[in-house]
Amino acid sequence: MKYEISFTKNPSPKAKPDPAGLGFGEVFTDHMFLMDYETGRGWRDARIVPYAPISLDPAAAVLHYAQEMFEGLKTYKAKDGSVRLFRPDMNAKRTNETNDRLCIPRVDETFYVDAIKALVETDRTWVPDRPDTSLYIRPFIIATEAFLGVRPSNRYLFLIILSPVGPYYKEGLSPTRIFVEDEYIRSAQGSTGAAKIGGNYAAGLKSQEKAHALGFTQVLWLDGNERKYVEEIGTSNAFFVIDGAVFTAPLTGTILPGITRDSVIRLLKDWGVPVREERFTIEEVFRAHEEGRLSEAFASGTAAVISPVGALRWTDRNMIINDNRIGDLSRKLYDTLTGIQSGALPDPHNWIVELK
Ligand SMILES: *Cc1c(COP(=O)(O)O)cnc(C)c1O
């Protein structure tokens, strides 16, 4: 299939924000990518246009039954001025896995990456170059057919928007406080836990609010069937270092298959660190901590890259991990991943895709 992308230049570009004051997902660039789908006609009318509100029929399916998916990745400016994407093919592949789960039509994965590249190229001057800043890319698809019925939509809109973002933690890498959720669940075997869809996040807000009210940064999710096994931390994958081996939940359909998770596992294997992708209980984590065998814990995701865990509460049990300091593996993973992304380190696995 051959796609072309039409281009309408924004006649009134915005002033760029102060790069020192960048937060996360608060400002957007001058252009966006759009493409329509209609049953019988397929994906068509790919276009880059000025960033602006979109209009939707109030009956649009996404507004009622949440047929929506999204992705997140970043692009970085290297010291030599080149603009680099990190493993965008993985986001394209995961998009189609999510689409399959939600009865959204597949997209061409090569074109998906080309569309991201074309939009980033258009707004290239928006890629910030201060250390730890990047341009966050948000591709998403919404069901736009106007009807009130529960069935897959016959019309969709695929959009990509861009947002310059600052370091996730303003004071640099620092340990988080995590609340183990033992009441609500995020996912269960057979549910949509492995799909990146808006509905999963709306359902998790209640727990996040509870954790915040108790003074915690994020929630650790337990499995939906027994509330025993460790699954994820907020919107990131969870890792625990016990007896020198790194434990993380396996991909059995209940957790999101993180691209950072995959990269972390690859790097650990390169370094000869044992990785155990298997089910483990929160009870085992607490026991390992009591016995002095838990050396560090961290979460992985595109937004923060690596986020060390300093404290954990589960019901009335509390633990402080590694004296609330950043562990050696967490630090090394963070430095290596961000080094590869920024071009400061070599890229042995060909994860980087350079623009032109
Ligand atoms: C996006 C996400 C992750 C992390 O995935 P990355 O590809 O590493 O950014 C982990 N868990 C959930 C629930 C997510 O939404």
Coordinates of C-alpha atoms and ligand atoms in Angstrom, one line a residue:
M1 CA 0.0 0.0 0.0
K2 CA 1.3 3.5 -0.8
Y3 CA 0.5 6.5 1.4
E4 CA 1.4 10.1 0.9
I5 CA 1.2 12.7 3.5
S6 CA -0.2 16.1 2.6
F7 CA 1.1 19.1 4.4
T8 CA -0.4 22.4 5.5
K9 CA 2.0 24.7 7.2
N10 CA 1.0 26.5 10.4
P11 CA 0.9 30.2 9.4
S12 CA 1.3 31.3 13.0
P13 CA 3.9 29.2 14.9
K14 CA 4.0 29.6 18.7
A15 CA 6.8 30.9 20.8
K16 CA 8.8 28.0 22.2
P17 CA 8.7 27.5 26.0
D18 CA 11.7 28.1 28.2
P19 CA 13.6 24.8 28.0
A20 CA 14.6 25.1 31.7
G21 CA 11.0 25.1 32.8
L22 CA 9.6 22.2 30.8
G23 CA 7.2 19.8 32.6
F24 CA 5.5 16.8 31.1
G25 CA 2.8 16.9 28.4
E26 CA 1.8 20.5 29.0
V27 CA 2.8 22.3 25.8
F28 CA 2.3 21.0 22.2
T29 CA 4.1 21.8 19.0
D30 CA 2.9 23.7 15.9
H31 CA 1.7 20.6 13.8
M32 CA -0.1 17.3 14.2
F33 CA -0.6 14.3 12.1
L34 CA -4.1 13.0 11.2
M35 CA -5.4 10.0 9.1
D36 CA -8.9 8.7 8.7
Y37 CA -10.3 5.2 8.4
E38 CA -13.6 4.1 7.0
T39 CA -14.8 0.6 6.6
G40 CA -14.4 -0.4 2.9
R41 CA -12.0 2.4 2.2
G42 CA -9.2 1.7 4.7
W43 CA -6.8 4.2 6.2
R44 CA -6.6 7.3 4.0
D45 CA -6.0 11.0 3.8
A46 CA -2.8 11.1 5.8
R47 CA -2.0 14.8 6.6
I48 CA 0.2 17.0 8.7
V49 CA -1.8 20.2 9.6
P50 CA -1.5 23.0 12.1
Y51 CA -2.1 21.8 15.7
A52 CA -5.7 22.7 16.6
P53 CA -8.7 21.3 18.4
I54 CA -10.6 18.6 16.5
S55 CA -14.4 18.5 16.1
L56 CA -16.3 15.3 17.0
D57 CA -19.9 14.4 16.8
P58 CA -21.3 14.1 20.4
A59 CA -22.4 10.6 19.5
A60 CA -18.8 9.6 18.5
A61 CA -18.3 6.0 19.7
V62 CA -15.1 6.8 21.6
L63 CA -17.0 9.2 23.9
H64 CA -19.4 6.5 25.1
Y65 CA -17.7 3.1 25.0
A66 CA -14.0 4.1 25.1
Q67 CA -12.8 2.5 21.9
E68 CA -9.4 4.2 22.0
M69 CA -5.7 3.3 22.1
F70 CA -2.5 5.2 22.5
E71 CA 1.2 5.0 22.5
G72 CA 4.1 7.0 23.9
L73 CA 7.7 7.4 22.8
K74 CA 10.4 10.0 22.8
T75 CA 12.8 11.7 20.4
Y76 CA 16.1 13.1 21.5
K77 CA 18.6 15.6 20.1
A78 CA 22.1 14.4 20.2
K79 CA 25.2 16.6 20.8
D80 CA 25.9 16.5 17.0
G81 CA 22.5 18.0 16.4
S82 CA 21.0 14.7 15.0
V83 CA 17.4 13.9 16.0
R84 CA 16.9 10.3 17.2
L85 CA 14.0 8.0 17.9
F86 CA 14.3 5.0 20.3
R87 CA 12.9 1.7 19.0
P88 CA 9.8 3.2 17.2
D89 CA 9.2 -0.1 15.4
M90 CA 8.3 -1.6 18.8
N91 CA 5.6 1.1 19.3
A92 CA 4.2 0.3 15.8
K93 CA 4.0 -3.4 16.6
R94 CA 2.4 -2.8 20.0
T95 CA -0.1 -0.5 18.4
N96 CA -1.4 -3.3 16.2
E97 CA -1.5 -5.7 19.2
T98 CA -3.6 -3.2 21.1
N99 CA -5.7 -2.5 18.0
D100 CA -6.4 -6.3 17.7
R101 CA -7.6 -6.4 21.3
L102 CA -9.9 -3.5 20.8
C103 CA -11.3 -4.3 17.3
I104 CA -9.5 -1.2 15.8
P105 CA -8.2 -1.8 12.3
R106 CA -4.5 -2.4 12.0
V107 CA -2.1 0.2 10.6
D108 CA 0.8 -0.3 8.3
E109 CA 3.8 -0.5 10.7
T110 CA 6.3 1.0 8.2
F111 CA 4.0 3.9 7.4
Y112 CA 3.4 4.4 11.2
V113 CA 7.1 5.0 11.7
D114 CA 7.3 7.1 8.6
A115 CA 4.4 9.3 9.8
I116 CA 6.2 9.8 13.2
K117 CA 9.4 10.8 11.4
A118 CA 7.6 13.2 9.0
L119 CA 5.8 15.0 11.9
V120 CA 9.0 15.2 14.0
E121 CA 10.9 16.5 11.0
T122 CA 8.2 19.1 10.5
D123 CA 8.5 20.3 14.1
R124 CA 12.2 19.5 14.4
T125 CA 13.1 22.9 16.0
W126 CA 10.8 21.8 18.9
V127 CA 13.1 19.0 20.0
P128 CA 14.8 20.5 23.1
D129 CA 18.6 19.9 23.5
R130 CA 19.2 20.5 27.2
P131 CA 20.3 17.4 29.2
D132 CA 17.3 15.1 30.1
T133 CA 14.8 16.9 27.9
S134 CA 13.2 15.3 24.9
L135 CA 10.2 15.6 22.5
Y136 CA 7.4 13.2 23.7
I137 CA 5.4 11.6 20.8
R138 CA 1.8 10.6 21.5
P139 CA 0.2 8.5 18.7
F140 CA -3.5 7.6 19.4
I141 CA -6.6 6.3 17.6
I142 CA -10.2 7.1 18.4
A143 CA -13.5 5.7 17.2
T144 CA -15.4 8.5 15.5
E145 CA -18.5 6.9 14.0
A146 CA -21.6 8.7 15.4
F147 CA -23.8 6.0 16.9
L148 CA -24.9 4.8 20.3
G149 CA -24.4 1.1 20.2
V150 CA -21.9 -1.4 21.5
R151 CA -20.1 -2.6 18.4
P152 CA -16.8 -1.7 16.7
S153 CA -16.9 1.6 15.0
N154 CA -16.8 1.9 11.2
R155 CA -14.8 5.2 11.4
Y156 CA -11.6 6.1 13.2
L157 CA -9.2 9.0 13.4
F158 CA -5.4 8.3 14.0
L159 CA -3.6 11.3 15.4
I160 CA 0.0 12.0 16.4
I161 CA 0.8 15.0 18.7
L162 CA 4.2 16.2 20.0
S163 CA 5.1 17.7 23.4
P164 CA 8.5 19.0 24.5
V165 CA 9.2 17.5 28.0
G166 CA 11.7 18.2 30.8
P167 CA 13.3 15.7 33.1
Y168 CA 10.6 13.5 34.8
Y169 CA 12.2 14.2 38.2
K170 CA 13.1 17.8 38.5
E171 CA 15.8 17.2 41.2
G172 CA 17.2 14.3 39.2
L173 CA 16.8 10.6 39.8
S174 CA 15.3 10.1 43.2
P175 CA 13.6 7.2 45.0
T176 CA 9.8 7.0 45.0
R177 CA 7.4 5.8 47.7
I178 CA 5.1 3.1 46.5
F179 CA 1.7 2.0 47.9
V180 CA 0.8 -1.7 47.3
E181 CA -2.9 -1.6 46.2
D182 CA -4.7 -4.5 47.8
E183 CA -8.3 -3.4 47.2
Y184 CA -8.7 -2.4 43.5
I185 CA -7.1 -4.2 40.6
R186 CA -5.8 -3.0 37.2
S187 CA -6.2 -6.1 35.2
A188 CA -7.0 -9.8 35.4
Q189 CA -6.3 -12.8 33.2
G190 CA -8.3 -12.3 30.0
S191 CA -8.8 -8.6 30.5
T192 CA -7.2 -5.7 28.6
G193 CA -4.1 -5.4 30.8
A194 CA -1.6 -5.9 28.0
A195 CA -3.2 -3.2 25.7
K196 CA -2.4 0.5 25.9
I197 CA -5.9 1.8 26.1
G198 CA -7.4 4.9 27.8
G199 CA -10.0 2.8 29.7
N200 CA -7.3 1.0 31.7
Y201 CA -6.1 4.4 33.1
A202 CA -9.4 5.8 34.0
A203 CA -10.0 2.7 36.0
G204 CA -6.8 3.2 37.9
L205 CA -7.3 6.9 38.9
K206 CA -9.1 5.9 42.2
S207 CA -6.1 3.9 43.4
Q208 CA -3.7 6.6 42.4
E209 CA -5.7 9.2 44.3
K210 CA -5.7 7.0 47.4
A211 CA -2.0 6.5 47.2
H212 CA -1.4 10.3 46.8
A213 CA -3.6 11.1 49.8
L214 CA -1.5 8.7 51.9
G215 CA 1.7 10.4 50.8
F216 CA 2.9 7.9 48.2
T217 CA 4.1 8.5 44.7
Q218 CA 2.5 5.6 42.9
V219 CA 0.6 2.4 43.2
L220 CA 2.0 -1.2 42.9
W221 CA -0.6 -3.4 41.3
L222 CA -1.1 -7.0 42.4
D223 CA -2.7 -9.7 40.1
G224 CA -6.4 -9.5 39.7
N225 CA -7.3 -13.0 40.6
E226 CA -5.6 -13.5 44.0
R227 CA -4.1 -10.1 44.8
K228 CA -0.8 -11.9 45.6
Y229 CA 1.5 -11.6 42.7
V230 CA 3.5 -8.4 41.8
E231 CA 2.4 -7.0 38.4
E232 CA 3.3 -3.3 37.7
I233 CA 4.0 0.0 39.3
G234 CA 1.6 2.7 38.1
T235 CA 2.2 3.0 34.3
S236 CA 5.5 1.3 34.4
N237 CA 7.0 -2.2 34.7
A238 CA 8.3 -3.3 38.1
F239 CA 11.7 -5.0 38.9
F240 CA 13.1 -6.3 42.2
V241 CA 16.7 -7.4 42.8
I242 CA 16.7 -10.4 45.1
D243 CA 19.9 -12.4 45.9
G244 CA 21.5 -10.6 42.9
A245 CA 18.9 -11.8 40.4
V246 CA 16.4 -9.3 38.8
F247 CA 12.8 -10.4 39.1
T248 CA 10.0 -9.0 36.9
A249 CA 6.4 -10.2 36.1
P250 CA 6.2 -12.4 32.9
L251 CA 4.1 -11.3 29.9
T252 CA 1.0 -13.4 30.3
G253 CA -1.5 -10.8 29.1
T254 CA -2.1 -8.9 32.4
I255 CA 0.8 -6.4 32.2
L256 CA 1.8 -3.9 29.6
P257 CA 4.8 -5.2 27.5
G258 CA 7.0 -2.2 28.1
I259 CA 9.6 -1.3 25.5
T260 CA 11.8 0.0 28.3
R261 CA 11.2 -3.3 30.2
D262 CA 12.4 -5.2 27.1
S263 CA 15.5 -2.9 26.8
V264 CA 16.3 -3.3 30.5
I265 CA 16.1 -7.1 30.2
R266 CA 18.4 -7.0 27.2
L267 CA 21.0 -4.9 28.9
L268 CA 21.0 -7.0 32.1
K269 CA 21.5 -10.1 30.0
D270 CA 24.4 -8.3 28.2
W271 CA 26.0 -7.6 31.6
G272 CA 25.5 -11.2 32.8
V273 CA 23.0 -10.3 35.5
P274 CA 20.5 -13.1 36.0
V275 CA 16.9 -12.1 35.0
R276 CA 13.9 -14.0 36.2
E277 CA 10.7 -13.3 34.2
E278 CA 8.4 -15.2 36.5
R279 CA 5.5 -14.8 38.9
F280 CA 6.6 -13.7 42.4
T281 CA 4.4 -12.7 45.4
I282 CA 4.5 -9.5 47.4
E283 CA 4.9 -11.7 50.4
E284 CA 8.2 -13.0 48.9
V285 CA 9.4 -9.4 48.4
F286 CA 8.7 -8.6 52.0
R287 CA 10.4 -11.8 53.2
A288 CA 13.4 -11.1 51.1
H289 CA 13.6 -7.6 52.5
E290 CA 13.4 -8.9 56.1
E291 CA 16.1 -11.4 55.4
G292 CA 18.4 -8.8 53.9
R293 CA 18.2 -10.3 50.4
L294 CA 16.4 -7.5 48.6
S295 CA 19.0 -5.0 47.4
E296 CA 17.0 -2.7 45.2
A297 CA 13.7 -2.1 43.3
F298 CA 12.9 0.1 40.3
A299 CA 10.2 0.8 37.7
S300 CA 10.8 1.2 34.0
G301 CA 8.9 3.2 31.4
T302 CA 9.4 5.7 28.6
A303 CA 8.5 8.8 30.6
A304 CA 10.9 8.4 33.6
V305 CA 13.1 5.7 32.0
I306 CA 14.2 4.2 35.3
S307 CA 12.6 5.1 38.6
P308 CA 14.1 3.7 41.8
V309 CA 11.8 2.6 44.6
G310 CA 12.8 3.8 48.1
A311 CA 9.8 2.7 50.2
L312 CA 7.0 0.2 49.9
R313 CA 3.8 -0.1 52.0
W314 CA 1.6 -3.2 51.9
T315 CA -1.4 -3.2 54.3
D316 CA 0.3 -2.4 57.6
R317 CA 3.8 -3.5 56.6
N318 CA 6.4 -1.0 55.5
M319 CA 9.9 -1.3 54.1
I320 CA 12.7 1.0 53.2
I321 CA 14.8 -0.3 50.3
N322 CA 18.5 0.3 50.1
D323 CA 18.3 3.1 52.7
N324 CA 16.1 5.0 50.3
R325 CA 19.1 5.5 48.0
I326 CA 19.4 4.8 44.3
G327 CA 20.7 1.3 43.7
D328 CA 23.8 0.6 41.6
L329 CA 21.8 -1.4 38.9
S330 CA 19.1 1.3 38.7
R331 CA 21.8 4.0 38.2
K332 CA 23.7 2.0 35.6
L333 CA 20.5 1.2 33.7
Y334 CA 19.4 4.8 33.8
D335 CA 22.8 6.0 32.6
T336 CA 23.1 3.4 29.9
L337 CA 19.6 3.9 28.5
T338 CA 19.7 7.7 28.5
G339 CA 23.3 7.5 27.1
I340 CA 22.2 5.4 24.2
Q341 CA 19.2 7.6 23.6
S342 CA 21.2 10.9 23.7
G343 CA 24.0 9.5 21.6
A344 CA 26.6 9.8 24.4
L345 CA 27.0 6.0 24.4
P346 CA 27.2 3.4 21.5
D347 CA 24.1 1.7 20.4
P348 CA 25.0 -2.1 20.3
H349 CA 21.5 -3.3 19.5
N350 CA 20.6 -0.8 16.8
W351 CA 17.8 0.7 18.9
I352 CA 18.3 4.2 17.5
V353 CA 16.5 5.4 14.4
E354 CA 18.0 8.7 13.2
L355 CA 15.9 11.2 11.2
K356 CA 17.4 11.6 7.7
Ligands
LIG1 C1 3.3 2.5 28.8 C2 3.2 1.6 30.0 C3 4.3 0.9 30.5 C4 5.7 1.2 30.0 O1 5.9 0.9 28.6 P1 7.1 1.6 27.8 O2 7.0 1.1 26.5 O3 8.4 1.1 28.5 O4 6.9 3.1 28.0 C5 4.2 0.0 31.5 N1 3.0 -0.2 32.1 C6 1.9 0.5 31.6 C7 0.6 0.2 32.3 C8 2.0 1.4 30.6 O5 0.9 2.0 30.2

